[in-house]
mmCIF file of C-alpha atoms and ligand atoms in Angstrom:
data_model
loop_
_atom_site.group_PDB
_atom_site.id
_atom_site.type_symbol
_atom_site.label_atom_id
_atom_site.label_comp_id
_atom_site.label_asym_id
_atom_site.label_seq_id
_atom_site.Cartn_x
_atom_site.Cartn_y
_atom_site.Cartn_z
ATOM 1 C CA MET A 1 0.000 0.000 0.000
ATOM 2 C CA ASN A 2 1.034 3.604 -0.405
ATOM 3 C CA LEU A 3 -0.888 5.232 2.418
ATOM 4 C CA LEU A 4 1.463 8.216 2.649
ATOM 5 C CA GLN A 5 2.151 8.867 -1.050
ATOM 6 C CA ASN A 6 2.982 12.540 -1.828
ATOM 7 C CA LYS A 7 3.303 13.379 1.868
ATOM 8 C CA THR A 8 6.348 14.744 3.712
ATOM 9 C CA ALA A 9 7.019 13.845 7.348
ATOM 10 C CA LEU A 10 9.367 15.285 9.951
ATOM 11 C CA ILE A 11 10.238 12.851 12.755
ATOM 12 C CA THR A 12 12.374 13.758 15.790
ATOM 13 C CA GLY A 13 14.831 11.348 17.423
ATOM 14 C CA ALA A 14 14.850 8.804 14.600
ATOM 15 C CA ASN A 15 18.434 7.482 14.624
ATOM 16 C CA ARG A 16 17.176 4.378 16.430
ATOM 17 C CA GLY A 17 14.274 2.752 18.266
ATOM 18 C CA ILE A 18 10.649 3.727 17.735
ATOM 19 C CA GLY A 19 11.551 6.858 15.731
ATOM 20 C CA LYS A 20 13.592 4.829 13.250
ATOM 21 C CA ALA A 21 10.774 2.284 12.897
ATOM 22 C CA ILE A 22 8.261 5.075 12.210
ATOM 23 C CA ALA A 23 10.605 6.661 9.641
ATOM 24 C CA THR A 24 11.108 3.302 7.927
ATOM 25 C CA MET A 25 7.412 2.414 7.783
ATOM 26 C CA PHE A 26 6.524 5.905 6.544
ATOM 27 C CA ALA A 27 9.086 5.553 3.739
ATOM 28 C CA ALA A 28 7.676 2.117 2.872
ATOM 29 C CA GLU A 29 4.269 3.811 2.546
ATOM 30 C CA GLY A 30 5.623 6.274 -0.027
ATOM 31 C CA CYS A 31 6.369 9.197 2.304
ATOM 32 C CA ASP A 32 9.311 11.587 1.951
ATOM 33 C CA VAL A 33 11.056 11.652 5.318
ATOM 34 C CA ALA A 34 13.037 14.344 7.126
ATOM 35 C CA PHE A 35 14.252 13.219 10.511
ATOM 36 C CA SER A 36 16.366 14.598 13.328
ATOM 37 C CA ASP A 37 18.536 13.345 16.126
ATOM 38 C CA LEU A 38 21.072 14.932 18.447
ATOM 39 C CA GLU A 39 24.076 14.145 16.245
ATOM 40 C CA ARG A 40 24.882 13.168 12.698
ATOM 41 C CA THR A 41 26.317 9.733 13.541
ATOM 42 C CA ASP A 42 26.912 6.613 11.430
ATOM 43 C CA ALA A 43 23.458 5.513 12.636
ATOM 44 C CA MET A 44 21.884 8.575 11.008
ATOM 45 C CA VAL A 45 23.650 7.878 7.710
ATOM 46 C CA GLU A 46 22.465 4.243 7.914
ATOM 47 C CA VAL A 47 18.842 5.359 8.399
ATOM 48 C CA GLU A 48 19.193 7.633 5.358
ATOM 49 C CA THR A 49 20.588 4.755 3.285
ATOM 50 C CA GLU A 50 17.907 2.278 4.418
ATOM 51 C CA LEU A 51 15.023 4.674 3.769
ATOM 52 C CA ALA A 52 16.335 5.737 0.361
ATOM 53 C CA LYS A 53 15.842 2.108 -0.791
ATOM 54 C CA TYR A 54 12.099 2.807 -0.809
ATOM 55 C CA GLY A 55 12.646 5.487 -3.456
ATOM 56 C CA CYS A 56 11.593 8.359 -1.223
ATOM 57 C CA LYS A 57 13.403 11.612 -0.549
ATOM 58 C CA VAL A 58 15.125 11.373 2.831
ATOM 59 C CA LYS A 59 17.431 13.551 4.924
ATOM 60 C CA GLY A 60 18.702 13.412 8.502
ATOM 61 C CA TYR A 61 19.406 16.589 10.490
ATOM 62 C CA ALA A 62 21.459 17.070 13.659
ATOM 63 C CA SER A 63 19.127 19.108 15.859
ATOM 64 C CA ASN A 64 18.168 19.203 19.524
ATOM 65 C CA ALA A 65 14.376 18.976 19.690
ATOM 66 C CA ALA A 66 14.455 20.370 23.234
ATOM 67 C CA GLN A 67 15.973 23.690 22.120
ATOM 68 C CA PHE A 68 13.392 26.196 20.957
ATOM 69 C CA SER A 69 15.731 27.876 18.448
ATOM 70 C CA ASP A 70 16.904 24.515 17.049
ATOM 71 C CA ALA A 71 13.278 23.543 16.403
ATOM 72 C CA GLN A 72 12.630 26.756 14.459
ATOM 73 C CA GLU A 73 15.813 26.321 12.414
ATOM 74 C CA LEU A 74 15.048 22.656 11.716
ATOM 75 C CA VAL A 75 11.564 23.381 10.418
ATOM 76 C CA ASN A 76 12.850 26.237 8.230
ATOM 77 C CA GLN A 77 15.528 23.962 6.801
ATOM 78 C CA VAL A 78 13.102 21.097 6.136
ATOM 79 C CA VAL A 79 10.664 23.432 4.368
ATOM 80 C CA ALA A 80 13.587 24.777 2.275
ATOM 81 C CA ASP A 81 14.689 21.220 1.391
ATOM 82 C CA PHE A 82 11.311 19.464 1.000
ATOM 83 C CA GLY A 83 8.894 22.317 0.242
ATOM 84 C CA LYS A 84 6.304 21.326 2.863
ATOM 85 C CA ILE A 85 5.602 19.351 6.045
ATOM 86 C CA ASP A 86 2.404 17.281 6.149
ATOM 87 C CA ILE A 87 3.219 15.169 9.204
ATOM 88 C CA LEU A 88 5.150 15.927 12.399
ATOM 89 C CA VAL A 89 6.050 13.067 14.726
ATOM 90 C CA ASN A 90 7.273 14.240 18.139
ATOM 91 C CA ASN A 91 9.207 11.139 19.097
ATOM 92 C CA ALA A 92 12.437 12.314 20.826
ATOM 93 C CA GLY A 93 12.380 11.367 24.486
ATOM 94 C CA ILE A 94 14.542 10.332 27.427
ATOM 95 C CA THR A 95 14.184 8.769 30.873
ATOM 96 C CA ARG A 96 15.982 9.756 34.095
ATOM 97 C CA ASP A 97 14.215 7.374 36.476
ATOM 98 C CA SER A 98 14.468 7.804 40.211
ATOM 99 C CA ALA A 99 12.332 7.670 43.346
ATOM 100 C CA LEU A 100 11.100 11.133 44.258
ATOM 101 C CA LYS A 101 13.228 11.216 47.406
ATOM 102 C CA ARG A 102 16.391 10.829 45.305
ATOM 103 C CA MET A 103 15.265 12.687 42.172
ATOM 104 C CA THR A 104 17.451 15.715 41.484
ATOM 105 C CA GLU A 105 16.356 19.000 39.978
ATOM 106 C CA GLU A 106 18.581 18.180 36.980
ATOM 107 C CA GLN A 107 16.749 14.855 36.407
ATOM 108 C CA TRP A 108 13.398 16.618 36.580
ATOM 109 C CA ASP A 109 14.419 19.493 34.286
ATOM 110 C CA ALA A 110 16.122 17.268 31.691
ATOM 111 C CA VAL A 111 13.068 15.042 31.221
ATOM 112 C CA ILE A 112 10.571 17.912 31.085
ATOM 113 C CA GLN A 113 12.808 19.812 28.667
ATOM 114 C CA VAL A 114 13.411 16.937 26.253
ATOM 115 C CA ASN A 115 10.044 15.175 26.421
ATOM 116 C CA LEU A 116 7.575 18.036 26.859
ATOM 117 C CA LYS A 117 9.205 21.292 25.797
ATOM 118 C CA SER A 118 10.334 19.635 22.556
ATOM 119 C CA VAL A 119 6.683 18.914 21.711
ATOM 120 C CA PHE A 120 5.800 22.576 22.294
ATOM 121 C CA SER A 121 8.833 23.856 20.340
ATOM 122 C CA MET A 122 8.406 21.554 17.344
ATOM 123 C CA THR A 123 4.626 21.924 17.136
ATOM 124 C CA LYS A 124 4.874 25.701 17.414
ATOM 125 C CA ALA A 125 7.481 25.730 14.642
ATOM 126 C CA VAL A 126 5.421 23.596 12.191
ATOM 127 C CA GLN A 127 2.105 25.272 13.017
ATOM 128 C CA PRO A 128 2.456 28.201 10.542
ATOM 129 C CA VAL A 129 3.535 25.794 7.790
ATOM 130 C CA MET A 130 0.539 23.491 8.303
ATOM 131 C CA TRP A 131 -1.809 26.450 8.805
ATOM 132 C CA LYS A 132 -0.794 27.829 5.397
ATOM 133 C CA GLN A 133 -1.243 24.382 3.830
ATOM 134 C CA GLY A 134 -4.674 23.970 5.422
ATOM 135 C CA ALA A 135 -3.753 20.416 6.401
ATOM 136 C CA GLY A 136 -1.472 18.491 8.716
ATOM 137 C CA SER A 137 -1.151 15.599 11.130
ATOM 138 C CA ILE A 138 0.804 15.958 14.367
ATOM 139 C CA ILE A 139 1.545 12.794 16.335
ATOM 140 C CA SER A 140 3.280 12.838 19.714
ATOM 141 C CA LEU A 141 4.727 9.922 21.634
ATOM 142 C CA SER A 142 3.143 9.884 25.062
ATOM 143 C CA SER A 143 3.121 6.700 27.160
ATOM 144 C CA ILE A 144 0.696 4.665 29.224
ATOM 145 C CA VAL A 145 2.541 5.949 32.286
ATOM 146 C CA GLY A 146 1.402 9.433 31.242
ATOM 147 C CA ILE A 147 -2.159 8.156 31.715
ATOM 148 C CA ALA A 148 -1.691 6.057 34.829
ATOM 149 C CA GLY A 149 1.524 7.240 36.517
ATOM 150 C CA ASN A 150 4.404 4.975 37.521
ATOM 151 C CA ALA A 151 6.560 4.707 40.641
ATOM 152 C CA ASN A 152 10.111 6.009 40.096
ATOM 153 C CA GLN A 153 9.052 7.856 36.973
ATOM 154 C CA ALA A 154 7.356 10.994 38.345
ATOM 155 C CA ASN A 155 9.338 13.202 35.947
ATOM 156 C CA TYR A 156 8.735 10.970 32.915
ATOM 157 C CA SER A 157 5.045 10.392 33.727
ATOM 158 C CA ALA A 158 4.495 14.130 34.224
ATOM 159 C CA SER A 159 6.136 14.894 30.876
ATOM 160 C CA LYS A 160 4.021 12.282 29.091
ATOM 161 C CA ALA A 161 0.813 13.442 30.814
ATOM 162 C CA GLY A 162 1.716 16.985 29.757
ATOM 163 C CA ILE A 163 1.880 15.815 26.143
ATOM 164 C CA ILE A 164 -1.713 14.580 26.425
ATOM 165 C CA GLY A 165 -2.993 17.943 27.693
ATOM 166 C CA PHE A 166 -1.024 19.732 24.997
ATOM 167 C CA THR A 167 -2.320 17.411 22.268
ATOM 168 C CA LYS A 168 -5.976 17.838 23.253
ATOM 169 C CA SER A 169 -5.596 21.634 23.426
ATOM 170 C CA ILE A 170 -3.846 21.935 20.065
ATOM 171 C CA ALA A 171 -6.468 19.677 18.450
ATOM 172 C CA LYS A 172 -9.089 22.186 19.582
ATOM 173 C CA GLU A 173 -7.072 25.170 18.320
ATOM 174 C CA LEU A 174 -6.023 23.831 14.935
ATOM 175 C CA GLY A 175 -8.919 21.565 13.928
ATOM 176 C CA VAL A 176 -10.532 24.453 12.073
ATOM 177 C CA ARG A 177 -7.606 24.402 9.598
ATOM 178 C CA ASN A 178 -7.771 20.615 9.086
ATOM 179 C CA ILE A 179 -4.699 20.106 11.281
ATOM 180 C CA ARG A 180 -5.109 16.969 13.371
ATOM 181 C CA CYS A 181 -3.200 16.417 16.605
ATOM 182 C CA ASN A 182 -3.099 13.021 18.316
ATOM 183 C CA ALA A 183 -0.922 11.122 20.759
ATOM 184 C CA VAL A 184 0.008 7.476 20.986
ATOM 185 C CA ALA A 185 0.593 5.885 24.365
ATOM 186 C CA PRO A 186 2.860 2.852 24.001
ATOM 187 C CA GLY A 187 3.117 0.433 26.870
ATOM 188 C CA PHE A 188 6.103 -1.795 27.119
ATOM 189 C CA ILE A 189 8.067 -1.717 23.850
ATOM 190 C CA MET A 190 11.453 -3.392 23.316
ATOM 191 C CA THR A 191 14.027 -0.678 22.484
ATOM 192 C CA ASP A 192 17.380 0.559 23.833
ATOM 193 C CA MET A 193 15.385 2.612 26.363
ATOM 194 C CA THR A 194 13.700 -0.439 27.908
ATOM 195 C CA ALA A 195 16.728 -2.738 27.433
ATOM 196 C CA GLN A 196 18.389 -0.820 30.295
ATOM 197 C CA LEU A 197 15.871 -2.314 32.752
ATOM 198 C CA PRO A 198 16.905 -5.314 34.876
ATOM 199 C CA GLU A 199 15.664 -8.752 33.721
ATOM 200 C CA TYR A 200 13.332 -9.215 36.737
ATOM 201 C CA VAL A 201 11.574 -5.915 35.963
ATOM 202 C CA LEU A 202 11.064 -7.023 32.342
ATOM 203 C CA GLU A 203 9.584 -10.354 33.502
ATOM 204 C CA GLU A 204 7.249 -8.613 35.977
ATOM 205 C CA TRP A 205 5.957 -6.343 33.227
ATOM 206 C CA LYS A 206 5.318 -9.243 30.870
ATOM 207 C CA LYS A 207 3.225 -11.055 33.522
ATOM 208 C CA ARG A 208 1.016 -7.983 33.865
ATOM 209 C CA ILE A 209 0.415 -7.560 30.129
ATOM 210 C CA PRO A 210 -2.703 -9.476 28.965
ATOM 211 C CA MET A 211 -0.874 -10.390 25.736
ATOM 212 C CA HIS A 212 2.109 -11.601 27.853
ATOM 213 C CA ARG A 213 4.767 -10.001 25.721
ATOM 214 C CA ALA A 214 6.444 -6.695 25.058
ATOM 215 C CA GLY A 215 5.400 -4.769 21.970
ATOM 216 C CA THR A 216 7.648 -4.169 18.970
ATOM 217 C CA VAL A 217 8.685 -0.856 17.469
ATOM 218 C CA ASP A 218 6.832 -1.812 14.285
ATOM 219 C CA GLU A 219 3.594 -2.197 16.247
ATOM 220 C CA VAL A 220 3.933 1.432 17.353
ATOM 221 C CA ALA A 221 4.879 2.554 13.839
ATOM 222 C CA LYS A 222 1.753 0.948 12.326
ATOM 223 C CA VAL A 223 -0.545 3.070 14.505
ATOM 224 C CA CYS A 224 1.456 6.170 13.554
ATOM 225 C CA VAL A 225 0.997 5.332 9.850
ATOM 226 C CA PHE A 226 -2.765 5.188 10.462
ATOM 227 C CA LEU A 227 -2.823 8.547 12.296
ATOM 228 C CA ALA A 228 -0.576 10.182 9.688
ATOM 229 C CA SER A 229 -2.671 8.923 6.773
ATOM 230 C CA ASP A 230 -6.004 10.006 5.355
ATOM 231 C CA LEU A 231 -7.522 6.856 6.924
ATOM 232 C CA ALA A 232 -7.609 8.958 10.111
ATOM 233 C CA SER A 233 -8.985 12.090 8.420
ATOM 234 C CA TYR A 234 -11.638 12.619 11.155
ATOM 235 C CA VAL A 235 -9.510 11.537 14.119
ATOM 236 C CA THR A 236 -8.093 14.325 16.297
ATOM 237 C CA GLY A 237 -7.504 15.054 19.985
ATOM 238 C CA GLN A 238 -7.182 11.338 20.759
ATOM 239 C CA VAL A 239 -4.711 9.267 22.730
ATOM 240 C CA ILE A 240 -4.324 5.741 21.381
ATOM 241 C CA PRO A 241 -2.803 3.191 23.775
ATOM 242 C CA ILE A 242 -0.520 0.576 22.172
ATOM 243 C CA CYS A 243 0.045 -1.679 25.139
ATOM 244 C CA GLY A 244 -1.191 -5.257 24.647
ATOM 245 C CA GLY A 245 -4.123 -4.475 26.940
ATOM 246 C CA LEU A 246 -1.965 -3.450 29.900
ATOM 247 C CA GLN A 247 -3.838 -1.509 32.570
ATOM 248 C CA ILE A 248 -1.614 0.148 35.144
HETATM 249 P P1 LIG R 301 15.395 5.480 22.380
HETATM 250 O O1 LIG R 301 16.170 5.995 23.554
HETATM 251 O O2 LIG R 301 15.716 4.119 21.867
HETATM 252 O O3 LIG R 301 15.526 6.506 21.160
HETATM 253 C C1 LIG R 301 15.283 7.880 21.340
HETATM 254 C C2 LIG R 301 15.999 8.662 20.256
HETATM 255 O O4 LIG R 301 15.746 10.067 20.503
HETATM 256 C C3 LIG R 301 17.515 8.477 20.285
HETATM 257 O O5 LIG R 301 18.006 8.294 18.968
HETATM 258 C C4 LIG R 301 18.018 9.770 20.918
HETATM 259 O O6 LIG R 301 19.328 10.139 20.490
HETATM 260 C C5 LIG R 301 16.972 10.764 20.426
HETATM 261 N N1 LIG R 301 16.908 11.965 21.239
HETATM 262 C C6 LIG R 301 16.970 12.063 22.594
HETATM 263 N N2 LIG R 301 16.914 13.345 22.967
HETATM 264 C C7 LIG R 301 16.798 14.079 21.831
HETATM 265 C C8 LIG R 301 16.702 15.468 21.565
HETATM 266 N N3 LIG R 301 16.709 16.375 22.559
HETATM 267 N N4 LIG R 301 16.610 15.877 20.278
HETATM 268 C C9 LIG R 301 16.598 14.991 19.261
HETATM 269 N N5 LIG R 301 16.704 13.669 19.465
HETATM 270 C C10 LIG R 301 16.807 13.219 20.730
HETATM 271 O O7 LIG R 301 13.869 5.613 22.806
HETATM 272 P P2 LIG R 301 12.554 4.823 22.258
HETATM 273 O O8 LIG R 301 12.295 3.693 23.179
HETATM 274 O O9 LIG R 301 12.676 4.569 20.807
HETATM 275 O O10 LIG R 301 11.426 5.906 22.559
HETATM 276 C C11 LIG R 301 10.944 6.810 21.580
HETATM 277 C C12 LIG R 301 9.773 7.589 22.184
HETATM 278 O O11 LIG R 301 8.757 6.677 22.590
HETATM 279 C C13 LIG R 301 10.165 8.400 23.436
HETATM 280 O O12 LIG R 301 9.457 9.619 23.452
HETATM 281 C C14 LIG R 301 9.696 7.492 24.562
HETATM 282 O O13 LIG R 301 9.430 8.209 25.739
HETATM 283 C C15 LIG R 301 8.426 6.907 23.952
HETATM 284 N N6 LIG R 301 7.994 5.666 24.577
HETATM 285 C C16 LIG R 301 8.796 4.554 24.591
HETATM 286 C C17 LIG R 301 8.346 3.396 25.199
HETATM 287 C C18 LIG R 301 9.170 2.144 25.246
HETATM 288 O O14 LIG R 301 8.737 1.170 25.878
HETATM 289 N N7 LIG R 301 10.334 2.093 24.590
HETATM 290 C C19 LIG R 301 7.039 3.324 25.861
HETATM 291 C C20 LIG R 301 6.281 4.538 25.776
HETATM 292 C C21 LIG R 301 6.756 5.661 25.157
#
């Protein structure tokens, strides 16, 4: 299928993990893909090479999604290179897990800055572009812990809950110009981020998931393809859990 033919996407934090999977699946669906990550590493060049095999236009940019000025510059550059932005995926994110009693101000600030401020900065930067186009789809990576909370992740959960409030507000502001804004809330997905967890924590999680397994990055990417595509043309202001039925 070519669900994203003639569309251009900008995806943050796509050198690896969920962002890379979204970029790859978008390209497979006929989308031109601009993506960012903190540095232009070999991994970024590899993503460019892999995506180009689908015959789409692709370019990686070194840009810090958490920096307001970087976000503005990135969007300007992508518009100069690609001519438009139909889809924004706010994917860049980090964890700095700690119990509240040990959580430092730096851990709090870093997570809020990267996970939540980046969504504000990037969405604000693409808004005039999409407004002029009279169309757009903005997808942000929240998390089920942003819905339910999680011990030792007060900073991360707060940032992901903030994304939900932001998403619902922007959907109400921009719906009039056919700009849709949705969030996905993955549960337990196998990536470098979750690979840092100890084995016993992984096993505990799996027991609590009705489908008794972690999700894959492709299973997150498939929902993003749906939200990015015209299949979701009347879907906005929603948060879609991708969690194997996990209730926390
Ligand atoms: P990951 O750590 O494997 O990859 C994140 C990517 O974002 C990396 O390439 C990193 O360099 C980049 N990045 C970090 N800070 C950045 C910044 N300031 N500017 C630009 N790029 C930056 O993470 P993963 O697992 O792929 O997660 C992607 C998103 O999905 C994150 O927002 C995460 O919170 C969310 N998520 C992940 C879940 C999981 O189980 N892995 C569950 C729920 C949500």
